[in-house]
Amino acid sequence: MTLIDLPASPPGVPLAASWDGTIFSLLDQRRLPHEVVHEVQDSGESVFAAIREMRVRGAPAIGIAAAFGLALAMKDDDGLQGAAWHARLAERAAWLETARPTAVNLAWALRRCCAAATAAAPATGAAGRAALLREAEAILAEDLAICRGIAAAGLDLVPDGARVLTHCNAGSLAVSAWGTATAPIYAAAAAGRRVKVFADETRPVLQGARL
């Protein structure tokens, strides 16, 4: 199976984050495995809460959430221009970063989005927010490409009948789709190979067992 052959996401696996061009949603991972609930994010505050309360988990997924969250956090500031808009952007980015300071991708995504907005030199706040949204879309697309690349590259390491031990949350729920370490496992299953996975427990909320 090549990268081209892979579907957009593993069959039957819910997406941690989704964007349809208009609406950004996050899966509430606290409710798994008994409920699959996707929550529409309509503000920076809702994304902040999702990150802080561990509804969204996994470094890449948190970075994706932060990128879209920053664009949402600036939606009421389209009337600002120039230095005033950029000052507000820096303020909102710093605030979002406090949602989970130990998440490396959180700060990375926010810095990247701020840099993209600065480079775009927007004439209006609305144009600046559009630049933020484009960068968020780019981060999401790049993560998906990386994960699908890992799936395709690692497929040969997971033969039919393989038995694999996983630790913590390295699956599709931690990223855009497909996962990192687990991506070749998903790809092997999609190719019809029989794979047994042992998911061990991690703390504090049993990510390995529940996710």
PDB file of C-alpha atoms in Angstrom, residues 26 46-57 61-63 65-67 96 99-100 103 106:
ATOM      1  CA  LEU A  26     -13.089  18.860  18.423  1.00  0.00           C
ATOM      2  CA  SER A  46     -14.174  27.192  23.831  1.00  0.00           C
ATOM      3  CA  VAL A  47     -10.869  25.988  22.359  1.00  0.00           C
ATOM      4  CA  PHE A  48      -9.002  27.167  25.458  1.00  0.00           C
ATOM      5  CA  ALA A  49     -11.354  25.096  27.638  1.00  0.00           C
ATOM      6  CA  ALA A  50     -11.024  22.044  25.385  1.00  0.00           C
ATOM      7  CA  ILE A  51      -7.237  22.138  25.711  1.00  0.00           C
ATOM      8  CA  ARG A  52      -7.167  22.924  29.415  1.00  0.00           C
ATOM      9  CA  GLU A  53      -9.739  20.262  30.317  1.00  0.00           C
ATOM     10  CA  MET A  54      -8.021  17.602  28.169  1.00  0.00           C
ATOM     11  CA  ARG A  55     -10.943  17.165  25.822  1.00  0.00           C
ATOM     12  CA  VAL A  56      -8.299  17.306  23.107  1.00  0.00           C
ATOM     13  CA  ARG A  57      -5.002  15.504  23.735  1.00  0.00           C
ATOM     14  CA  ALA A  61      -3.873  17.702  17.922  1.00  0.00           C
ATOM     15  CA  ILE A  62      -3.336  20.392  20.546  1.00  0.00           C
ATOM     16  CA  GLY A  63      -1.266  22.396  18.054  1.00  0.00           C
ATOM     17  CA  ALA A  65      -6.617  23.182  18.007  1.00  0.00           C
ATOM     18  CA  ALA A  66      -4.495  26.156  19.072  1.00  0.00           C
ATOM     19  CA  ALA A  67      -4.051  27.367  15.497  1.00  0.00           C
ATOM     20  CA  LEU A  96      -4.078  30.628  24.684  1.00  0.00           C
ATOM     21  CA  ALA A  99      -4.199  26.601  28.487  1.00  0.00           C
ATOM     22  CA  ARG A 100      -1.497  23.930  28.718  1.00  0.00           C
ATOM     23  CA  ALA A 103       2.343  21.169  25.392  1.00  0.00           C
ATOM     24  CA  LEU A 106       0.705  24.593  21.500  1.00  0.00           C
TER      25      LEU A 106
END
